[in-house]
PDB file of C-alpha atoms in Angstrom:
ATOM      1  CA  UNK A  13      87.403 122.935  71.077  1.00 59.00           C
ATOM      2  CA  UNK A  14      88.037 119.438  69.677  1.00 67.00           C
ATOM      3  CA  UNK A  15      91.222 120.399  67.832  1.00 72.00           C
ATOM      4  CA  UNK A  16      89.713 120.309  64.351  1.00 76.00           C
ATOM      5  CA  UNK A  17      86.348 122.095  64.179  1.00 72.00           C
ATOM      6  CA  UNK A  18      86.936 125.748  63.223  1.00 72.00           C
ATOM      7  CA  UNK A  19      90.632 125.352  64.031  1.00 82.00           C
ATOM      8  CA  UNK A  20      92.919 128.196  62.955  1.00 81.00           C
ATOM      9  CA  UNK A  21      96.041 126.059  63.292  1.00 87.00           C
ATOM     10  CA  UNK A  22      95.185 122.642  61.855  1.00 88.00           C
ATOM     11  CA  UNK A  23      96.098 123.648  58.309  1.00 88.00           C
ATOM     12  CA  UNK A  24      99.443 125.047  59.476  1.00 88.00           C
ATOM     13  CA  UNK A  25     100.190 121.740  61.150  1.00 90.00           C
ATOM     14  CA  UNK A  26      99.135 119.508  58.256  1.00 89.00           C
ATOM     15  CA  UNK A  27     100.453 121.542  55.347  1.00 90.00           C
ATOM     16  CA  UNK A  28     103.385 123.459  56.828  1.00 90.00           C
ATOM     17  CA  UNK A  29     104.620 121.055  59.496  1.00 92.00           C
ATOM     18  CA  UNK A  30     104.037 123.486  62.341  1.00 92.00           C
ATOM     19  CA  UNK A  31     103.597 122.422  65.943  1.00 92.00           C
ATOM     20  CA  UNK A  32     102.563 124.251  69.094  1.00 94.00           C
ATOM     21  CA  UNK A  33     100.309 124.222  72.144  1.00 95.00           C
ATOM     22  CA  UNK A  34      96.550 123.651  72.250  1.00 94.00           C
ATOM     23  CA  UNK A  35      94.713 124.812  75.384  1.00 93.00           C
ATOM     24  CA  UNK A  36      91.185 123.483  76.033  1.00 90.00           C
ATOM     25  CA  UNK A  37      89.577 123.555  79.526  1.00 88.00           C
ATOM     26  CA  UNK A  38      86.346 121.738  78.696  1.00 86.00           C
ATOM     27  CA  UNK A  39      87.010 118.088  79.475  1.00 87.00           C
ATOM     28  CA  UNK A  40      84.543 116.714  76.922  1.00 86.00           C
ATOM     29  CA  UNK A  41      86.210 118.733  74.187  1.00 87.00           C
ATOM     30  CA  UNK A  42      89.645 117.887  75.530  1.00 90.00           C
ATOM     31  CA  UNK A  43      88.938 114.148  75.304  1.00 91.00           C
ATOM     32  CA  UNK A  44      87.919 114.600  71.677  1.00 90.00           C
ATOM     33  CA  UNK A  45      91.013 116.701  71.100  1.00 90.00           C
ATOM     34  CA  UNK A  46      93.264 113.873  72.266  1.00 91.00           C
ATOM     35  CA  UNK A  47      91.620 111.541  69.743  1.00 91.00           C
ATOM     36  CA  UNK A  48      92.620 113.760  66.815  1.00 89.00           C
ATOM     37  CA  UNK A  49      96.322 113.058  67.411  1.00 89.00           C
ATOM     38  CA  UNK A  50      97.359 116.634  66.784  1.00 90.00           C
ATOM     39  CA  UNK A  51     101.122 117.097  66.518  1.00 90.00           C
ATOM     40  CA  UNK A  52     101.174 119.582  69.366  1.00 92.00           C
ATOM     41  CA  UNK A  53     101.356 119.850  73.122  1.00 94.00           C
ATOM     42  CA  UNK A  54      97.961 119.972  74.815  1.00 94.00           C
ATOM     43  CA  UNK A  55      96.788 121.333  78.145  1.00 94.00           C
ATOM     44  CA  UNK A  56      93.379 120.740  79.817  1.00 93.00           C
ATOM     45  CA  UNK A  57      93.409 124.220  81.326  1.00 92.00           C
ATOM     46  CA  UNK A  58      92.200 127.727  80.630  1.00 91.00           C
ATOM     47  CA  UNK A  59      94.267 130.896  80.405  1.00 92.00           C
ATOM     48  CA  UNK A  60      94.144 132.817  83.672  1.00 92.00           C
ATOM     49  CA  UNK A  61      92.794 136.355  83.726  1.00 90.00           C
ATOM     50  CA  UNK A  62      95.317 137.156  86.450  1.00 90.00           C
ATOM     51  CA  UNK A  63      99.024 136.512  86.861  1.00 89.00           C
ATOM     52  CA  UNK A  64      98.499 133.532  89.165  1.00 91.00           C
ATOM     53  CA  UNK A  65      96.674 130.156  88.882  1.00 91.00           C
ATOM     54  CA  UNK A  66      93.073 129.866  89.967  1.00 88.00           C
ATOM     55  CA  UNK A  67      90.175 127.455  89.806  1.00 88.00           C
ATOM     56  CA  UNK A  68      87.072 128.916  88.214  1.00 81.00           C
ATOM     57  CA  UNK A  69      83.480 127.868  87.660  1.00 75.00           C
ATOM     58  CA  UNK A  70      82.348 127.969  84.057  1.00 64.00           C
ATOM     59  CA  UNK A  71      80.649 131.364  83.570  1.00 54.00           C
ATOM     60  CA  UNK A  72      78.341 129.876  80.924  1.00 52.00           C
ATOM     61  CA  UNK A  73      77.003 127.086  83.116  1.00 47.00           C
ATOM     62  CA  UNK A  74      73.298 126.540  83.563  1.00 49.00           C
ATOM     63  CA  UNK A  75      70.960 123.577  83.531  1.00 42.00           C
ATOM     64  CA  UNK A  76      69.226 124.643  80.342  1.00 41.00           C
ATOM     65  CA  UNK A  77      70.072 124.557  76.664  1.00 39.00           C
ATOM     66  CA  UNK A  78      70.512 127.846  74.834  1.00 35.00           C
ATOM     67  CA  UNK A  79      69.570 127.777  71.171  1.00 35.00           C
ATOM     68  CA  UNK A  80      70.892 130.612  69.032  1.00 32.00           C
ATOM     69  CA  UNK A  81      69.135 131.537  65.812  1.00 31.00           C
ATOM     70  CA  UNK A  82      71.364 133.351  63.387  1.00 32.00           C
ATOM     71  CA  UNK A  83      70.896 134.939  60.025  1.00 31.00           C
ATOM     72  CA  UNK A  84      74.038 136.002  58.222  1.00 31.00           C
ATOM     73  CA  UNK A  85      76.321 137.510  60.885  1.00 30.00           C
ATOM     74  CA  UNK A  86      73.570 138.631  63.253  1.00 32.00           C
ATOM     75  CA  UNK A  87      72.309 136.692  66.239  1.00 32.00           C
ATOM     76  CA  UNK A  88      68.591 137.309  66.000  1.00 34.00           C
ATOM     77  CA  UNK A  89      67.315 135.741  69.207  1.00 36.00           C
ATOM     78  CA  UNK A  90      67.965 132.929  71.601  1.00 37.00           C
ATOM     79  CA  UNK A  91      65.601 130.544  73.339  1.00 41.00           C
ATOM     80  CA  UNK A  92      66.154 128.541  76.484  1.00 42.00           C
ATOM     81  CA  UNK A  93      64.669 125.184  77.274  1.00 46.00           C
ATOM     82  CA  UNK A  94      65.148 122.686  80.132  1.00 50.00           C
ATOM     83  CA  UNK A  95      67.752 120.013  79.479  1.00 49.00           C
ATOM     84  CA  UNK A  96      67.223 116.918  81.696  1.00 49.00           C
ATOM     85  CA  UNK A  97      70.537 115.443  80.540  1.00 47.00           C
ATOM     86  CA  UNK A  98      72.608 118.381  81.711  1.00 50.00           C
ATOM     87  CA  UNK A  99      74.307 118.169  85.099  1.00 48.00           C
ATOM     88  CA  UNK A 100      73.203 120.506  87.877  1.00 53.00           C
ATOM     89  CA  UNK A 101      76.752 120.633  89.259  1.00 56.00           C
ATOM     90  CA  UNK A 102      78.727 123.543  87.828  1.00 59.00           C
ATOM     91  CA  UNK A 103      81.943 122.411  86.099  1.00 73.00           C
ATOM     92  CA  UNK A 104      85.230 123.895  87.212  1.00 79.00           C
ATOM     93  CA  UNK A 105      88.441 124.514  85.330  1.00 83.00           C
ATOM     94  CA  UNK A 106      92.016 125.107  86.360  1.00 89.00           C
ATOM     95  CA  UNK A 107      93.297 128.347  84.873  1.00 92.00           C
ATOM     96  CA  UNK A 108      96.998 129.098  84.647  1.00 93.00           C
ATOM     97  CA  UNK A 109      98.850 132.185  83.407  1.00 94.00           C
ATOM     98  CA  UNK A 110     100.201 132.029  79.874  1.00 95.00           C
ATOM     99  CA  UNK A 111     103.640 132.670  81.363  1.00 95.00           C
ATOM    100  CA  UNK A 112     103.464 129.339  83.257  1.00 96.00           C
ATOM    101  CA  UNK A 113     102.559 127.359  80.158  1.00 96.00           C
ATOM    102  CA  UNK A 114     105.414 128.825  78.136  1.00 96.00           C
ATOM    103  CA  UNK A 115     107.888 128.322  80.969  1.00 96.00           C
ATOM    104  CA  UNK A 116     106.874 124.663  81.189  1.00 96.00           C
ATOM    105  CA  UNK A 117     107.602 124.267  77.467  1.00 96.00           C
ATOM    106  CA  UNK A 118     110.740 126.443  77.599  1.00 96.00           C
ATOM    107  CA  UNK A 119     109.276 128.651  74.865  1.00 96.00           C
ATOM    108  CA  UNK A 120     110.046 132.352  74.568  1.00 97.00           C
ATOM    109  CA  UNK A 121     109.009 132.956  70.943  1.00 97.00           C
ATOM    110  CA  UNK A 122     105.692 132.184  69.218  1.00 97.00           C
ATOM    111  CA  UNK A 123     105.149 132.603  65.482  1.00 96.00           C
ATOM    112  CA  UNK A 124     101.345 132.596  65.576  1.00 96.00           C
ATOM    113  CA  UNK A 125      98.914 132.841  68.484  1.00 96.00           C
ATOM    114  CA  UNK A 126      95.203 132.175  67.912  1.00 94.00           C
ATOM    115  CA  UNK A 127      93.136 133.516  70.808  1.00 93.00           C
ATOM    116  CA  UNK A 128      89.414 132.755  70.939  1.00 87.00           C
ATOM    117  CA  UNK A 129      88.119 132.374  74.485  1.00 82.00           C
ATOM    118  CA  UNK A 130      84.612 133.794  74.381  1.00 73.00           C
ATOM    119  CA  UNK A 131      84.817 137.447  75.383  1.00 75.00           C
ATOM    120  CA  UNK A 132      87.720 137.185  77.847  1.00 83.00           C
ATOM    121  CA  UNK A 133      90.492 137.751  75.311  1.00 89.00           C
ATOM    122  CA  UNK A 134      91.192 141.304  76.439  1.00 89.00           C
ATOM    123  CA  UNK A 135      91.655 140.308  80.085  1.00 90.00           C
ATOM    124  CA  UNK A 136      94.159 137.600  79.113  1.00 93.00           C
ATOM    125  CA  UNK A 137      96.056 140.029  76.901  1.00 95.00           C
ATOM    126  CA  UNK A 138      96.388 142.516  79.750  1.00 94.00           C
ATOM    127  CA  UNK A 139      98.389 140.013  81.831  1.00 95.00           C
ATOM    128  CA  UNK A 140     100.294 138.416  78.938  1.00 96.00           C
ATOM    129  CA  UNK A 141     104.104 138.384  79.503  1.00 96.00           C
ATOM    130  CA  UNK A 142     105.082 140.457  76.450  1.00 96.00           C
ATOM    131  CA  UNK A 143     108.595 141.043  77.790  1.00 94.00           C
ATOM    132  CA  UNK A 144     109.269 137.313  78.212  1.00 96.00           C
ATOM    133  CA  UNK A 145     107.394 135.845  75.240  1.00 97.00           C
ATOM    134  CA  UNK A 146     107.383 137.440  71.799  1.00 97.00           C
ATOM    135  CA  UNK A 147     104.440 136.679  69.527  1.00 98.00           C
ATOM    136  CA  UNK A 148     104.867 137.625  65.865  1.00 97.00           C
ATOM    137  CA  UNK A 149     101.243 137.341  64.728  1.00 96.00           C
ATOM    138  CA  UNK A 150      98.033 137.382  66.758  1.00 96.00           C
ATOM    139  CA  UNK A 151      94.622 136.257  65.498  1.00 93.00           C
ATOM    140  CA  UNK A 152      92.174 137.421  68.167  1.00 93.00           C
ATOM    141  CA  UNK A 153      88.414 137.027  68.208  1.00 87.00           C
ATOM    142  CA  UNK A 154      86.902 140.070  69.834  1.00 83.00           C
ATOM    143  CA  UNK A 155      83.736 142.121  69.932  1.00 75.00           C
ATOM    144  CA  UNK A 156      82.607 145.173  71.797  1.00 70.00           C
ATOM    145  CA  UNK A 157      80.962 143.957  75.036  1.00 66.00           C
ATOM    146  CA  UNK A 158      77.249 144.593  75.247  1.00 64.00           C
ATOM    147  CA  UNK A 159      76.616 145.212  71.543  1.00 60.00           C
ATOM    148  CA  UNK A 160      73.399 143.385  70.680  1.00 56.00           C
ATOM    149  CA  UNK A 161      71.357 145.811  68.541  1.00 51.00           C
ATOM    150  CA  UNK A 162      71.387 144.679  64.922  1.00 54.00           C
ATOM    151  CA  UNK A 163      68.785 145.775  62.387  1.00 57.00           C
ATOM    152  CA  UNK A 164      68.884 142.881  59.931  1.00 54.00           C
ATOM    153  CA  UNK A 165      66.865 144.667  57.236  1.00 60.00           C
ATOM    154  CA  UNK A 166      69.250 147.623  57.156  1.00 61.00           C
ATOM    155  CA  UNK A 167      72.216 145.263  57.329  1.00 59.00           C
ATOM    156  CA  UNK A 168      71.295 143.369  54.178  1.00 56.00           C
ATOM    157  CA  UNK A 169      70.075 146.400  52.286  1.00 63.00           C
ATOM    158  CA  UNK A 170      73.532 147.949  52.463  1.00 60.00           C
ATOM    159  CA  UNK A 171      75.853 144.949  52.850  1.00 63.00           C
ATOM    160  CA  UNK A 172      77.412 145.302  49.383  1.00 68.00           C
ATOM    161  CA  UNK A 173      78.381 148.938  49.891  1.00 73.00           C
ATOM    162  CA  UNK A 174      81.131 150.602  51.895  1.00 72.00           C
ATOM    163  CA  UNK A 175      80.249 153.463  54.197  1.00 73.00           C
ATOM    164  CA  UNK A 176      81.703 155.969  51.713  1.00 76.00           C
ATOM    165  CA  UNK A 177      79.646 154.479  48.847  1.00 80.00           C
ATOM    166  CA  UNK A 178      76.496 154.648  50.958  1.00 81.00           C
ATOM    167  CA  UNK A 179      77.081 158.344  51.563  1.00 82.00           C
ATOM    168  CA  UNK A 180      77.878 158.993  47.889  1.00 85.00           C
ATOM    169  CA  UNK A 181      74.829 157.118  46.607  1.00 86.00           C
ATOM    170  CA  UNK A 182      72.373 158.821  48.927  1.00 87.00           C
ATOM    171  CA  UNK A 183      71.359 155.991  51.244  1.00 87.00           C
ATOM    172  CA  UNK A 184      68.762 156.998  53.862  1.00 86.00           C
ATOM    173  CA  UNK A 185      70.343 158.764  56.872  1.00 88.00           C
ATOM    174  CA  UNK A 186      69.121 156.023  59.223  1.00 85.00           C
ATOM    175  CA  UNK A 187      70.969 153.387  57.157  1.00 82.00           C
ATOM    176  CA  UNK A 188      74.190 155.394  57.294  1.00 82.00           C
ATOM    177  CA  UNK A 189      73.860 155.913  61.050  1.00 84.00           C
ATOM    178  CA  UNK A 190      73.218 152.192  61.459  1.00 79.00           C
ATOM    179  CA  UNK A 191      76.370 151.382  59.477  1.00 77.00           C
ATOM    180  CA  UNK A 192      78.403 153.814  61.570  1.00 79.00           C
ATOM    181  CA  UNK A 193      77.195 152.044  64.699  1.00 77.00           C
ATOM    182  CA  UNK A 194      78.146 148.677  63.243  1.00 75.00           C
ATOM    183  CA  UNK A 195      81.629 149.907  62.318  1.00 75.00           C
ATOM    184  CA  UNK A 196      82.077 151.224  65.841  1.00 73.00           C
ATOM    185  CA  UNK A 197      80.895 147.916  67.307  1.00 71.00           C
ATOM    186  CA  UNK A 198      82.847 145.663  64.960  1.00 74.00           C
ATOM    187  CA  UNK A 199      86.094 147.581  65.288  1.00 78.00           C
ATOM    188  CA  UNK A 200      86.894 148.323  68.925  1.00 82.00           C
ATOM    189  CA  UNK A 201      89.253 151.311  68.809  1.00 82.00           C
ATOM    190  CA  UNK A 202      90.342 150.961  72.446  1.00 85.00           C
ATOM    191  CA  UNK A 203      91.217 147.309  71.937  1.00 88.00           C
ATOM    192  CA  UNK A 204      93.154 148.089  68.754  1.00 88.00           C
ATOM    193  CA  UNK A 205      95.041 150.903  70.456  1.00 89.00           C
ATOM    194  CA  UNK A 206      95.975 148.573  73.318  1.00 93.00           C
ATOM    195  CA  UNK A 207      97.690 146.204  70.896  1.00 94.00           C
ATOM    196  CA  UNK A 208      99.351 149.069  69.017  1.00 92.00           C
ATOM    197  CA  UNK A 209     100.795 150.273  72.320  1.00 93.00           C
ATOM    198  CA  UNK A 210     102.260 146.799  72.823  1.00 96.00           C
ATOM    199  CA  UNK A 211     104.281 147.172  69.627  1.00 94.00           C
ATOM    200  CA  UNK A 212     101.915 145.601  67.103  1.00 94.00           C
ATOM    201  CA  UNK A 213     100.719 146.695  63.707  1.00 90.00           C
ATOM    202  CA  UNK A 214      96.970 146.475  63.140  1.00 87.00           C
ATOM    203  CA  UNK A 215      96.772 144.540  59.880  1.00 85.00           C
ATOM    204  CA  UNK A 216      93.170 143.555  59.351  1.00 79.00           C
ATOM    205  CA  UNK A 217      89.820 142.552  60.818  1.00 76.00           C
ATOM    206  CA  UNK A 218      86.809 140.584  59.663  1.00 72.00           C
ATOM    207  CA  UNK A 219      83.998 143.100  59.932  1.00 67.00           C
ATOM    208  CA  UNK A 220      81.332 140.883  61.416  1.00 63.00           C
ATOM    209  CA  UNK A 221      79.352 140.717  64.671  1.00 61.00           C
ATOM    210  CA  UNK A 222      82.175 138.686  66.209  1.00 63.00           C
ATOM    211  CA  UNK A 223      85.318 139.852  64.465  1.00 72.00           C
ATOM    212  CA  UNK A 224      88.771 138.343  64.081  1.00 82.00           C
ATOM    213  CA  UNK A 225      91.590 140.855  64.441  1.00 88.00           C
ATOM    214  CA  UNK A 226      95.074 140.367  63.003  1.00 90.00           C
ATOM    215  CA  UNK A 227      98.106 142.037  64.570  1.00 94.00           C
ATOM    216  CA  UNK A 228     101.752 141.758  63.468  1.00 94.00           C
ATOM    217  CA  UNK A 229     104.682 142.555  65.744  1.00 95.00           C
ATOM    218  CA  UNK A 230     106.584 145.502  64.300  1.00 92.00           C
ATOM    219  CA  UNK A 231     109.970 144.072  65.307  1.00 93.00           C
ATOM    220  CA  UNK A 232     109.287 140.694  63.662  1.00 94.00           C
ATOM    221  CA  UNK A 233     110.840 139.431  60.454  1.00 92.00           C
ATOM    222  CA  UNK A 234     107.409 138.888  58.939  1.00 90.00           C
ATOM    223  CA  UNK A 235     106.561 142.575  59.387  1.00 90.00           C
ATOM    224  CA  UNK A 236     109.893 143.623  57.857  1.00 87.00           C
ATOM    225  CA  UNK A 237     109.235 141.367  54.864  1.00 86.00           C
ATOM    226  CA  UNK A 238     105.782 142.745  54.156  1.00 80.00           C
ATOM    227  CA  UNK A 239     105.353 144.699  50.944  1.00 65.00           C
ATOM    228  CA  UNK A 240     105.273 148.456  51.413  1.00 53.00           C
ATOM    229  CA  UNK A 241     102.016 148.615  49.459  1.00 53.00           C
ATOM    230  CA  UNK A 242     100.410 146.103  51.822  1.00 57.00           C
ATOM    231  CA  UNK A 243     101.481 147.978  54.928  1.00 56.00           C
ATOM    232  CA  UNK A 244     100.249 151.298  53.554  1.00 53.00           C
ATOM    233  CA  UNK A 245      96.772 149.877  52.925  1.00 53.00           C
ATOM    234  CA  UNK A 246      95.849 150.137  56.590  1.00 50.00           C
ATOM    235  CA  UNK A 247      96.354 153.091  58.866  1.00 48.00           C
ATOM    236  CA  UNK A 248      96.180 152.132  62.562  1.00 48.00           C
ATOM    237  CA  UNK A 249      93.722 154.870  63.468  1.00 45.00           C
ATOM    238  CA  UNK A 250      91.460 154.413  60.436  1.00 51.00           C
ATOM    239  CA  UNK A 251      88.621 151.908  60.565  1.00 59.00           C
ATOM    240  CA  UNK A 252      89.326 148.935  58.306  1.00 65.00           C
ATOM    241  CA  UNK A 253      85.635 148.114  58.520  1.00 67.00           C
ATOM    242  CA  UNK A 254      84.746 151.386  56.821  1.00 63.00           C
ATOM    243  CA  UNK A 255      86.392 149.945  53.715  1.00 57.00           C
ATOM    244  CA  UNK A 256      85.825 146.196  53.948  1.00 52.00           C
ATOM    245  CA  UNK A 257      82.397 145.321  55.275  1.00 48.00           C
ATOM    246  CA  UNK A 258      81.149 141.734  55.400  1.00 45.00           C
ATOM    247  CA  UNK A 259      77.974 139.836  56.204  1.00 42.00           C
ATOM    248  CA  UNK A 260      79.414 136.356  56.450  1.00 40.00           C
ATOM    249  CA  UNK A 261      77.307 133.595  57.946  1.00 34.00           C
ATOM    250  CA  UNK A 262      77.553 133.437  61.713  1.00 33.00           C
ATOM    251  CA  UNK A 263      78.942 130.249  63.231  1.00 31.00           C
TER     252      UNK A 263
END
């Protein structure tokens, strides 16, 4: 976005002296990004979903405004209204493969990669050059496509309990089934397994409607330095969200 709002890397830059690459295809956001004087390379492009450059039309374009109403971590409904100030010409963006960006910077190792590109993360990851660029830690926003059913009443009634506690304390069967569906939706097993197969350890996830997943490369120094107790907390094939469930405010 603008390089500061909801940034996962700004603190690393300001407090730890890190630098890196910021990729933002929206030109309005990119102009704001340049004004923040981030100590990083910037690129007004998007990450390609294929292994070659392409020009794409914004998939979210329309001539109306979409207003999302959210309560806790659930998107309750959205309304659409005409926006006379919005252009009727669809914006385009130049997308380039991640490989091209790293080659241009002569970078073959990345300490931390924050990937949040609105439901296309998995497609980018499938064409990422893992053999040429090593990434030690990924923070990836991801959710199961198509999941929209959220019963807010059941969500809040059980939000302070883990799935095991709900079963032990005799919660209604429909509440337990609802929680099981949420766990399945929040924690995409196929997506997690994909990253495990690429040599990563599944460390953690925020168990919300749109979750953030953390993966650590098993051959990295940071993984080798992790405490044994920390590593043993999470088993790759066990749902983290069955243990740590959250209803944080949606953003």
